[in-house]
PDB file of C-alpha atoms in Angstrom:
ATOM      1  CA  MET A   1       0.000   0.000   0.000  1.00  0.00           C
ATOM      2  CA  LYS A   2       1.286   3.471  -0.902  1.00  0.00           C
ATOM      3  CA  VAL A   3       0.522   6.474   1.315  1.00  0.00           C
ATOM      4  CA  ILE A   4       1.428  10.130   1.728  1.00  0.00           C
ATOM      5  CA  ILE A   5       1.554  12.189   4.906  1.00  0.00           C
ATOM      6  CA  ILE A   6       0.396  15.813   4.879  1.00  0.00           C
ATOM      7  CA  GLU A   7       1.510  17.295   8.196  1.00  0.00           C
ATOM      8  CA  ASP A   8       3.203  20.590   9.100  1.00  0.00           C
ATOM      9  CA  GLU A   9       4.703  19.451  12.417  1.00  0.00           C
ATOM     10  CA  VAL A  10       7.963  17.590  11.792  1.00  0.00           C
ATOM     11  CA  LEU A  11       7.862  15.607  15.029  1.00  0.00           C
ATOM     12  CA  ALA A  12       4.224  14.607  14.469  1.00  0.00           C
ATOM     13  CA  ALA A  13       5.025  13.476  10.916  1.00  0.00           C
ATOM     14  CA  GLU A  14       8.005  11.441  12.091  1.00  0.00           C
ATOM     15  CA  LYS A  15       5.963   9.818  14.847  1.00  0.00           C
ATOM     16  CA  LEU A  16       3.226   8.962  12.353  1.00  0.00           C
ATOM     17  CA  GLU A  17       5.799   7.321  10.084  1.00  0.00           C
ATOM     18  CA  ARG A  18       7.031   5.177  12.959  1.00  0.00           C
ATOM     19  CA  LEU A  19       3.479   4.106  13.831  1.00  0.00           C
ATOM     20  CA  ILE A  20       2.725   3.227  10.205  1.00  0.00           C
ATOM     21  CA  ASN A  21       5.915   1.167   9.934  1.00  0.00           C
ATOM     22  CA  LYS A  22       5.083  -0.551  13.205  1.00  0.00           C
ATOM     23  CA  TYR A  23       1.652  -1.464  11.879  1.00  0.00           C
ATOM     24  CA  ASP A  24       3.017  -2.782   8.583  1.00  0.00           C
ATOM     25  CA  SER A  25       6.602  -2.360   7.437  1.00  0.00           C
ATOM     26  CA  LYS A  26       5.520  -3.067   3.836  1.00  0.00           C
ATOM     27  CA  ILE A  27       3.508   0.181   3.659  1.00  0.00           C
ATOM     28  CA  GLU A  28       5.394   2.607   1.427  1.00  0.00           C
ATOM     29  CA  ILE A  29       5.382   6.286   2.441  1.00  0.00           C
ATOM     30  CA  ILE A  30       5.791   8.016  -0.902  1.00  0.00           C
ATOM     31  CA  GLU A  31       5.916  11.683   0.120  1.00  0.00           C
ATOM     32  CA  ARG A  32       5.569  14.076   3.046  1.00  0.00           C
ATOM     33  CA  PHE A  33       4.111  17.572   2.625  1.00  0.00           C
ATOM     34  CA  ASP A  34       3.470  20.428   5.042  1.00  0.00           C
ATOM     35  CA  SER A  35       1.390  22.847   2.959  1.00  0.00           C
ATOM     36  CA  VAL A  36      -1.834  23.183   0.986  1.00  0.00           C
ATOM     37  CA  SER A  37       0.039  24.462  -2.073  1.00  0.00           C
ATOM     38  CA  GLU A  38       2.565  21.611  -2.366  1.00  0.00           C
ATOM     39  CA  SER A  39      -0.060  18.964  -1.591  1.00  0.00           C
ATOM     40  CA  SER A  40      -2.461  20.360  -4.193  1.00  0.00           C
ATOM     41  CA  ILE A  41       0.184  20.348  -6.910  1.00  0.00           C
ATOM     42  CA  TRP A  42       1.237  16.779  -6.156  1.00  0.00           C
ATOM     43  CA  LEU A  43      -2.318  15.440  -5.833  1.00  0.00           C
ATOM     44  CA  GLY A  44      -3.325  17.259  -8.998  1.00  0.00           C
ATOM     45  CA  ASN A  45      -0.826  15.235 -11.030  1.00  0.00           C
ATOM     46  CA  PRO A  46      -2.727  12.211 -12.431  1.00  0.00           C
ATOM     47  CA  ASP A  47       0.532  10.236 -12.581  1.00  0.00           C
ATOM     48  CA  ASN A  48       0.789  10.212  -8.784  1.00  0.00           C
ATOM     49  CA  LYS A  49      -1.112   7.158  -7.543  1.00  0.00           C
ATOM     50  CA  ILE A  50      -1.614   6.430  -3.847  1.00  0.00           C
ATOM     51  CA  ASP A  51      -3.932   4.322  -1.711  1.00  0.00           C
ATOM     52  CA  LEU A  52      -4.290   6.421   1.438  1.00  0.00           C
ATOM     53  CA  ILE A  53      -3.679   9.956   2.743  1.00  0.00           C
ATOM     54  CA  PHE A  54      -2.822  10.863   6.330  1.00  0.00           C
ATOM     55  CA  LEU A  55      -3.949  14.469   6.580  1.00  0.00           C
ATOM     56  CA  ASP A  56      -3.535  17.138   9.242  1.00  0.00           C
ATOM     57  CA  ILE A  57      -6.017  20.022   9.141  1.00  0.00           C
ATOM     58  CA  HIS A  58      -3.903  23.041  10.112  1.00  0.00           C
ATOM     59  CA  LEU A  59      -1.039  23.350   7.607  1.00  0.00           C
ATOM     60  CA  VAL A  60       1.592  26.058   7.213  1.00  0.00           C
ATOM     61  CA  ASP A  61      -0.441  27.989   4.627  1.00  0.00           C
ATOM     62  CA  GLY A  62      -4.019  27.319   5.717  1.00  0.00           C
ATOM     63  CA  LEU A  63      -6.610  24.629   6.371  1.00  0.00           C
ATOM     64  CA  SER A  64      -6.164  21.396   4.440  1.00  0.00           C
ATOM     65  CA  PHE A  65      -9.804  21.548   3.304  1.00  0.00           C
ATOM     66  CA  GLU A  66      -8.613  24.117   0.750  1.00  0.00           C
ATOM     67  CA  ILE A  67      -6.859  21.266  -1.076  1.00  0.00           C
ATOM     68  CA  PHE A  68     -10.251  19.885  -2.056  1.00  0.00           C
ATOM     69  CA  ASN A  69     -11.259  23.253  -3.494  1.00  0.00           C
ATOM     70  CA  ARG A  70      -8.261  23.101  -5.802  1.00  0.00           C
ATOM     71  CA  VAL A  71      -8.099  19.477  -6.912  1.00  0.00           C
ATOM     72  CA  GLN A  72     -10.424  16.490  -7.000  1.00  0.00           C
ATOM     73  CA  VAL A  73      -9.298  13.907  -4.450  1.00  0.00           C
ATOM     74  CA  GLN A  74     -10.995  10.521  -4.227  1.00  0.00           C
ATOM     75  CA  THR A  75      -8.298   8.744  -2.231  1.00  0.00           C
ATOM     76  CA  PRO A  76      -9.369   7.520   1.245  1.00  0.00           C
ATOM     77  CA  ILE A  77      -8.230   9.837   4.046  1.00  0.00           C
ATOM     78  CA  ILE A  78      -7.339   9.410   7.712  1.00  0.00           C
ATOM     79  CA  PHE A  79      -7.359  12.813   9.409  1.00  0.00           C
ATOM     80  CA  THR A  80      -4.845  13.441  12.199  1.00  0.00           C
ATOM     81  CA  THR A  81      -5.347  16.703  14.083  1.00  0.00           C
ATOM     82  CA  ALA A  82      -5.306  18.422  17.435  1.00  0.00           C
ATOM     83  CA  TYR A  83      -8.712  19.989  16.766  1.00  0.00           C
ATOM     84  CA  ASN A  84     -12.038  18.188  17.083  1.00  0.00           C
ATOM     85  CA  GLU A  85     -14.271  20.971  15.709  1.00  0.00           C
ATOM     86  CA  TYR A  86     -13.572  19.995  12.084  1.00  0.00           C
ATOM     87  CA  ALA A  87     -14.841  16.419  12.327  1.00  0.00           C
ATOM     88  CA  LEU A  88     -18.119  17.124  10.502  1.00  0.00           C
ATOM     89  CA  ASN A  89     -16.356  18.690   7.522  1.00  0.00           C
ATOM     90  CA  ALA A  90     -13.847  15.838   7.470  1.00  0.00           C
ATOM     91  CA  PHE A  91     -16.500  13.149   7.238  1.00  0.00           C
ATOM     92  CA  LYS A  92     -18.089  14.860   4.248  1.00  0.00           C
ATOM     93  CA  LEU A  93     -14.933  13.901   2.373  1.00  0.00           C
ATOM     94  CA  ASN A  94     -13.561  10.401   1.709  1.00  0.00           C
ATOM     95  CA  SER A  95     -12.718  10.074   5.377  1.00  0.00           C
ATOM     96  CA  ILE A  96     -11.953   6.708   6.961  1.00  0.00           C
ATOM     97  CA  ASP A  97     -11.289   8.100  10.432  1.00  0.00           C
ATOM     98  CA  TYR A  98     -10.591  11.267  12.435  1.00  0.00           C
ATOM     99  CA  LEU A  99      -7.767  10.857  14.945  1.00  0.00           C
ATOM    100  CA  LEU A 100      -6.992  13.429  17.617  1.00  0.00           C
ATOM    101  CA  LYS A 101      -3.360  14.114  18.470  1.00  0.00           C
ATOM    102  CA  PRO A 102      -1.323  12.758  20.055  1.00  0.00           C
ATOM    103  CA  VAL A 103      -2.039   9.753  17.861  1.00  0.00           C
ATOM    104  CA  SER A 104      -1.311   6.439  19.547  1.00  0.00           C
ATOM    105  CA  PHE A 105      -0.520   3.094  17.943  1.00  0.00           C
ATOM    106  CA  ASP A 106      -3.902   1.776  19.112  1.00  0.00           C
ATOM    107  CA  ASP A 107      -5.598   4.687  17.308  1.00  0.00           C
ATOM    108  CA  LEU A 108      -3.713   3.971  14.105  1.00  0.00           C
ATOM    109  CA  PHE A 109      -4.270   0.227  14.382  1.00  0.00           C
ATOM    110  CA  THR A 110      -8.037   0.735  14.730  1.00  0.00           C
ATOM    111  CA  SER A 111      -8.161   3.084  11.729  1.00  0.00           C
ATOM    112  CA  MET A 112      -6.164   0.768   9.492  1.00  0.00           C
ATOM    113  CA  LYS A 113      -8.325  -2.201  10.443  1.00  0.00           C
ATOM    114  CA  LYS A 114     -11.382  -0.093   9.713  1.00  0.00           C
ATOM    115  CA  LEU A 115      -9.971   0.631   6.265  1.00  0.00           C
ATOM    116  CA  GLU A 116      -9.276  -3.042   5.604  1.00  0.00           C
ATOM    117  CA  ASN A 117     -12.716  -4.102   6.852  1.00  0.00           C
ATOM    118  CA  MET A 118     -14.394  -1.460   4.724  1.00  0.00           C
ATOM    119  CA  ARG A 119     -12.517  -2.636   1.665  1.00  0.00           C
ATOM    120  CA  ALA A 120     -13.625  -6.204   2.312  1.00  0.00           C
ATOM    121  CA  SER A 121     -17.241  -5.471   3.202  1.00  0.00           C
ATOM    122  CA  LEU A 122     -18.180  -2.846   0.627  1.00  0.00           C
ATOM    123  CA  SER A 123     -18.183  -5.354  -2.171  1.00  0.00           C
ATOM    124  CA  SER A 124     -17.508  -9.004  -2.759  1.00  0.00           C
ATOM    125  CA  GLU A 125     -16.496  -8.263  -6.338  1.00  0.00           C
ATOM    126  CA  PRO A 126     -12.800  -9.067  -6.858  1.00  0.00           C
ATOM    127  CA  ASN A 127     -12.167  -5.857  -8.806  1.00  0.00           C
ATOM    128  CA  LEU A 128     -13.322  -3.758  -5.848  1.00  0.00           C
ATOM    129  CA  ARG A 129     -11.294  -5.459  -3.139  1.00  0.00           C
ATOM    130  CA  SER A 130      -8.052  -3.580  -3.709  1.00  0.00           C
ATOM    131  CA  PHE A 131      -6.982  -0.393  -1.950  1.00  0.00           C
ATOM    132  CA  GLU A 132      -6.609   1.272  -5.335  1.00  0.00           C
ATOM    133  CA  ASN A 133     -10.331   0.929  -6.079  1.00  0.00           C
ATOM    134  CA  LEU A 134     -11.725   1.612  -2.610  1.00  0.00           C
ATOM    135  CA  SER A 135     -11.895   5.318  -3.429  1.00  0.00           C
ATOM    136  CA  GLN A 136     -14.255   4.540  -6.308  1.00  0.00           C
ATOM    137  CA  VAL A 137     -16.651   2.886  -3.902  1.00  0.00           C
ATOM    138  CA  LEU A 138     -16.339   5.627  -1.281  1.00  0.00           C
ATOM    139  CA  SER A 139     -17.112   8.283  -3.851  1.00  0.00           C
ATOM    140  CA  LYS A 140     -20.411   6.565  -4.659  1.00  0.00           C
ATOM    141  CA  ILE A 141     -21.652   6.421  -1.071  1.00  0.00           C
ATOM    142  CA  GLN A 142     -24.773   8.568  -0.872  1.00  0.00           C
ATOM    143  CA  LYS A 143     -24.252  11.797   1.037  1.00  0.00           C
ATOM    144  CA  ASN A 144     -26.992  13.922   2.547  1.00  0.00           C
ATOM    145  CA  TYR A 145     -26.771  17.369   1.007  1.00  0.00           C
ATOM    146  CA  LYS A 146     -28.638  20.468   2.116  1.00  0.00           C
ATOM    147  CA  THR A 147     -31.916  20.990   0.270  1.00  0.00           C
ATOM    148  CA  ARG A 148     -33.283  24.162   1.912  1.00  0.00           C
ATOM    149  CA  PHE A 149     -31.974  27.392   3.400  1.00  0.00           C
ATOM    150  CA  MET A 150     -33.664  29.466   6.081  1.00  0.00           C
ATOM    151  CA  ILE A 151     -33.323  33.186   5.324  1.00  0.00           C
ATOM    152  CA  LYS A 152     -34.215  36.178   7.472  1.00  0.00           C
ATOM    153  CA  VAL A 153     -36.295  38.604   5.423  1.00  0.00           C
ATOM    154  CA  GLY A 154     -37.031  41.673   7.520  1.00  0.00           C
ATOM    155  CA  GLU A 155     -38.708  40.420  10.675  1.00  0.00           C
ATOM    156  CA  LYS A 156     -39.717  37.120   9.106  1.00  0.00           C
ATOM    157  CA  LEU A 157     -37.999  33.843   8.335  1.00  0.00           C
ATOM    158  CA  ARG A 158     -38.430  32.306   4.895  1.00  0.00           C
ATOM    159  CA  SER A 159     -37.317  28.935   3.593  1.00  0.00           C
ATOM    160  CA  PHE A 160     -36.036  28.486   0.044  1.00  0.00           C
ATOM    161  CA  THR A 161     -35.228  25.208  -1.659  1.00  0.00           C
ATOM    162  CA  CYS A 162     -31.967  24.812  -3.559  1.00  0.00           C
ATOM    163  CA  ASN A 163     -34.021  24.552  -6.742  1.00  0.00           C
ATOM    164  CA  GLU A 164     -35.120  28.165  -6.181  1.00  0.00           C
ATOM    165  CA  ILE A 165     -31.535  29.419  -5.941  1.00  0.00           C
ATOM    166  CA  ASP A 166     -29.632  30.269  -9.123  1.00  0.00           C
ATOM    167  CA  LEU A 167     -26.448  31.529  -7.534  1.00  0.00           C
ATOM    168  CA  PHE A 168     -24.499  31.845  -4.299  1.00  0.00           C
ATOM    169  CA  TYR A 169     -22.003  34.708  -4.312  1.00  0.00           C
ATOM    170  CA  SER A 170     -19.757  36.600  -1.920  1.00  0.00           C
ATOM    171  CA  GLU A 171     -19.059  40.305  -1.623  1.00  0.00           C
ATOM    172  CA  GLY A 172     -16.398  41.065   0.945  1.00  0.00           C
ATOM    173  CA  ARG A 173     -17.224  38.978   4.007  1.00  0.00           C
ATOM    174  CA  ASP A 174     -20.908  38.642   3.146  1.00  0.00           C
ATOM    175  CA  VAL A 175     -22.479  35.780   1.201  1.00  0.00           C
ATOM    176  CA  PHE A 176     -25.744  36.096  -0.740  1.00  0.00           C
ATOM    177  CA  ILE A 177     -28.198  33.981  -2.678  1.00  0.00           C
ATOM    178  CA  LEU A 178     -29.739  35.016  -5.974  1.00  0.00           C
ATOM    179  CA  LEU A 179     -33.197  33.508  -6.411  1.00  0.00           C
ATOM    180  CA  LYS A 180     -34.734  32.547  -9.731  1.00  0.00           C
ATOM    181  CA  GLU A 181     -37.211  35.374  -9.171  1.00  0.00           C
ATOM    182  CA  GLY A 182     -34.288  37.830  -9.153  1.00  0.00           C
ATOM    183  CA  LYS A 183     -34.205  38.722  -5.463  1.00  0.00           C
ATOM    184  CA  HIS A 184     -31.006  38.766  -3.409  1.00  0.00           C
ATOM    185  CA  TYR A 185     -30.725  37.775   0.265  1.00  0.00           C
ATOM    186  CA  ILE A 186     -27.782  37.566   2.632  1.00  0.00           C
ATOM    187  CA  ILE A 187     -27.158  34.180   4.265  1.00  0.00           C
ATOM    188  CA  ASP A 188     -25.120  33.180   7.303  1.00  0.00           C
ATOM    189  CA  TYR A 189     -22.710  30.797   5.573  1.00  0.00           C
ATOM    190  CA  LYS A 190     -19.195  30.930   4.188  1.00  0.00           C
ATOM    191  CA  MET A 191     -18.499  29.866   0.615  1.00  0.00           C
ATOM    192  CA  GLU A 192     -16.338  26.991   1.862  1.00  0.00           C
ATOM    193  CA  GLU A 193     -19.217  25.705   3.997  1.00  0.00           C
ATOM    194  CA  LEU A 194     -21.651  25.934   1.090  1.00  0.00           C
ATOM    195  CA  GLN A 195     -19.333  23.953  -1.140  1.00  0.00           C
ATOM    196  CA  GLU A 196     -19.487  21.088   1.357  1.00  0.00           C
ATOM    197  CA  LEU A 197     -23.249  21.350   1.936  1.00  0.00           C
ATOM    198  CA  LEU A 198     -24.459  21.578  -1.678  1.00  0.00           C
ATOM    199  CA  ASN A 199     -24.977  18.652  -4.025  1.00  0.00           C
ATOM    200  CA  PRO A 200     -21.991  18.716  -6.438  1.00  0.00           C
ATOM    201  CA  ASP A 201     -24.191  17.302  -9.209  1.00  0.00           C
ATOM    202  CA  GLU A 202     -26.240  20.515  -9.083  1.00  0.00           C
ATOM    203  CA  PHE A 203     -23.821  23.198  -7.900  1.00  0.00           C
ATOM    204  CA  PHE A 204     -20.297  24.113  -8.978  1.00  0.00           C
ATOM    205  CA  ARG A 205     -17.919  26.664  -7.513  1.00  0.00           C
ATOM    206  CA  ILE A 206     -16.593  28.399 -10.598  1.00  0.00           C
ATOM    207  CA  GLY A 207     -14.287  30.726  -8.651  1.00  0.00           C
ATOM    208  CA  ARG A 208     -13.666  32.136  -5.196  1.00  0.00           C
ATOM    209  CA  SER A 209     -16.843  34.234  -5.239  1.00  0.00           C
ATOM    210  CA  PHE A 210     -19.465  32.206  -7.130  1.00  0.00           C
ATOM    211  CA  ILE A 211     -21.294  28.879  -6.834  1.00  0.00           C
ATOM    212  CA  VAL A 212     -23.723  28.346  -9.689  1.00  0.00           C
ATOM    213  CA  ASN A 213     -26.768  26.086 -10.097  1.00  0.00           C
ATOM    214  CA  ILE A 214     -26.506  23.969 -13.258  1.00  0.00           C
ATOM    215  CA  ASN A 215     -30.223  24.450 -13.939  1.00  0.00           C
ATOM    216  CA  ALA A 216     -29.761  28.241 -13.935  1.00  0.00           C
ATOM    217  CA  ILE A 217     -27.220  28.265 -16.782  1.00  0.00           C
ATOM    218  CA  SER A 218     -28.480  29.373 -20.172  1.00  0.00           C
ATOM    219  CA  ARG A 219     -25.172  29.218 -22.022  1.00  0.00           C
ATOM    220  CA  VAL A 220     -21.404  29.111 -21.588  1.00  0.00           C
ATOM    221  CA  ASN A 221     -19.154  31.275 -23.762  1.00  0.00           C
ATOM    222  CA  ILE A 222     -15.443  31.053 -24.505  1.00  0.00           C
ATOM    223  CA  HIS A 223     -13.720  33.867 -22.641  1.00  0.00           C
ATOM    224  CA  SER A 224     -10.203  35.330 -22.726  1.00  0.00           C
ATOM    225  CA  ASN A 225      -7.115  33.480 -21.454  1.00  0.00           C
ATOM    226  CA  SER A 226      -8.678  30.026 -21.900  1.00  0.00           C
ATOM    227  CA  ARG A 227     -11.442  30.791 -19.407  1.00  0.00           C
ATOM    228  CA  LEU A 228     -15.197  30.415 -19.704  1.00  0.00           C
ATOM    229  CA  LYS A 229     -18.024  32.882 -19.073  1.00  0.00           C
ATOM    230  CA  VAL A 230     -21.316  31.608 -17.662  1.00  0.00           C
ATOM    231  CA  LYS A 231     -24.631  33.272 -18.520  1.00  0.00           C
ATOM    232  CA  LEU A 232     -27.699  32.642 -16.387  1.00  0.00           C
ATOM    233  CA  ASN A 233     -31.304  32.322 -17.477  1.00  0.00           C
ATOM    234  CA  GLN A 234     -31.935  35.661 -15.758  1.00  0.00           C
ATOM    235  CA  GLU A 235     -30.090  38.926 -16.266  1.00  0.00           C
ATOM    236  CA  THR A 236     -27.504  39.738 -13.614  1.00  0.00           C
ATOM    237  CA  ASP A 237     -24.761  42.301 -13.206  1.00  0.00           C
ATOM    238  CA  LYS A 238     -22.392  39.571 -11.948  1.00  0.00           C
ATOM    239  CA  GLU A 239     -19.595  38.535 -14.309  1.00  0.00           C
ATOM    240  CA  LEU A 240     -19.459  34.770 -13.857  1.00  0.00           C
ATOM    241  CA  ILE A 241     -16.031  33.670 -15.026  1.00  0.00           C
ATOM    242  CA  VAL A 242     -14.815  30.083 -14.601  1.00  0.00           C
ATOM    243  CA  SER A 243     -11.268  30.322 -13.282  1.00  0.00           C
ATOM    244  CA  ARG A 244      -8.614  28.809 -15.560  1.00  0.00           C
ATOM    245  CA  GLU A 245      -7.689  26.005 -13.153  1.00  0.00           C
ATOM    246  CA  LYS A 246     -11.331  24.887 -12.937  1.00  0.00           C
ATOM    247  CA  VAL A 247     -12.215  24.929 -16.633  1.00  0.00           C
ATOM    248  CA  ASN A 248     -11.678  21.198 -17.237  1.00  0.00           C
ATOM    249  CA  ASP A 249     -13.589  20.196 -14.092  1.00  0.00           C
ATOM    250  CA  PHE A 250     -16.379  22.577 -15.042  1.00  0.00           C
ATOM    251  CA  LYS A 251     -16.642  21.067 -18.525  1.00  0.00           C
ATOM    252  CA  ASP A 252     -16.894  17.577 -17.008  1.00  0.00           C
ATOM    253  CA  TRP A 253     -19.545  18.765 -14.533  1.00  0.00           C
ATOM    254  CA  PHE A 254     -21.556  20.676 -17.136  1.00  0.00           C
ATOM    255  CA  SER A 255     -21.471  17.747 -19.569  1.00  0.00           C
ATOM    256  CA  GLY A 256     -22.369  15.191 -16.888  1.00  0.00           C
ATOM    257  CA  ASN A 257     -19.027  13.359 -17.079  1.00  0.00           C
ATOM    258  CA  GLN A 258     -18.052  13.607 -13.434  1.00  0.00           C
TER     259      GLN A 258
END
């Protein structure tokens, strides 16, 4: 089995290596990274094949969740962190386990056995029993995505379904929804939270400031510098540009080839 460790504390990374080797000396630790940027570049290379990621949450240049905003990662993950408040976000990803530091050998042993048992129990088909293909099964597990948002409108509370929302967008620190009827309302969420809560079959984050509903798109035009420009069914003063690094993923999403 081939793994990578993403951890910004040298001593914690070295201890994790020792625990992994103690569990199984045949496990090959391919790389160690301490930042979102380096990890994203390496994971974004399709030639780099691994079976498992050990992932800390606080890295030298930000939270590791940002990696998943930059590249598509389907490899199983074991989170190792000193913070327990991120567990919910972690389990929305391909998470096998969430271990609090200091990680003990018993903790690691339990997580690795959980991984092996999951591999064996998810399918009896021979072509799904390898570590390499476990991520394919994990990615198909049904997740519960948010279907409604409660919005304060004056002195009242209103509930809108995701089908009524064409666009989520940020301006400064504030995040808004744009309804199909053309009205805008502020919501108490961050864009990163919305990206985890929304069904990725229906919503795509085209850049830092915009998450668009696929059913709200009327057309997509070729834009400058190999980018794309999204037009909605309704008129809006927002310029919806698909960032260059997301163009290929957007094309797959928009064409249904995810």
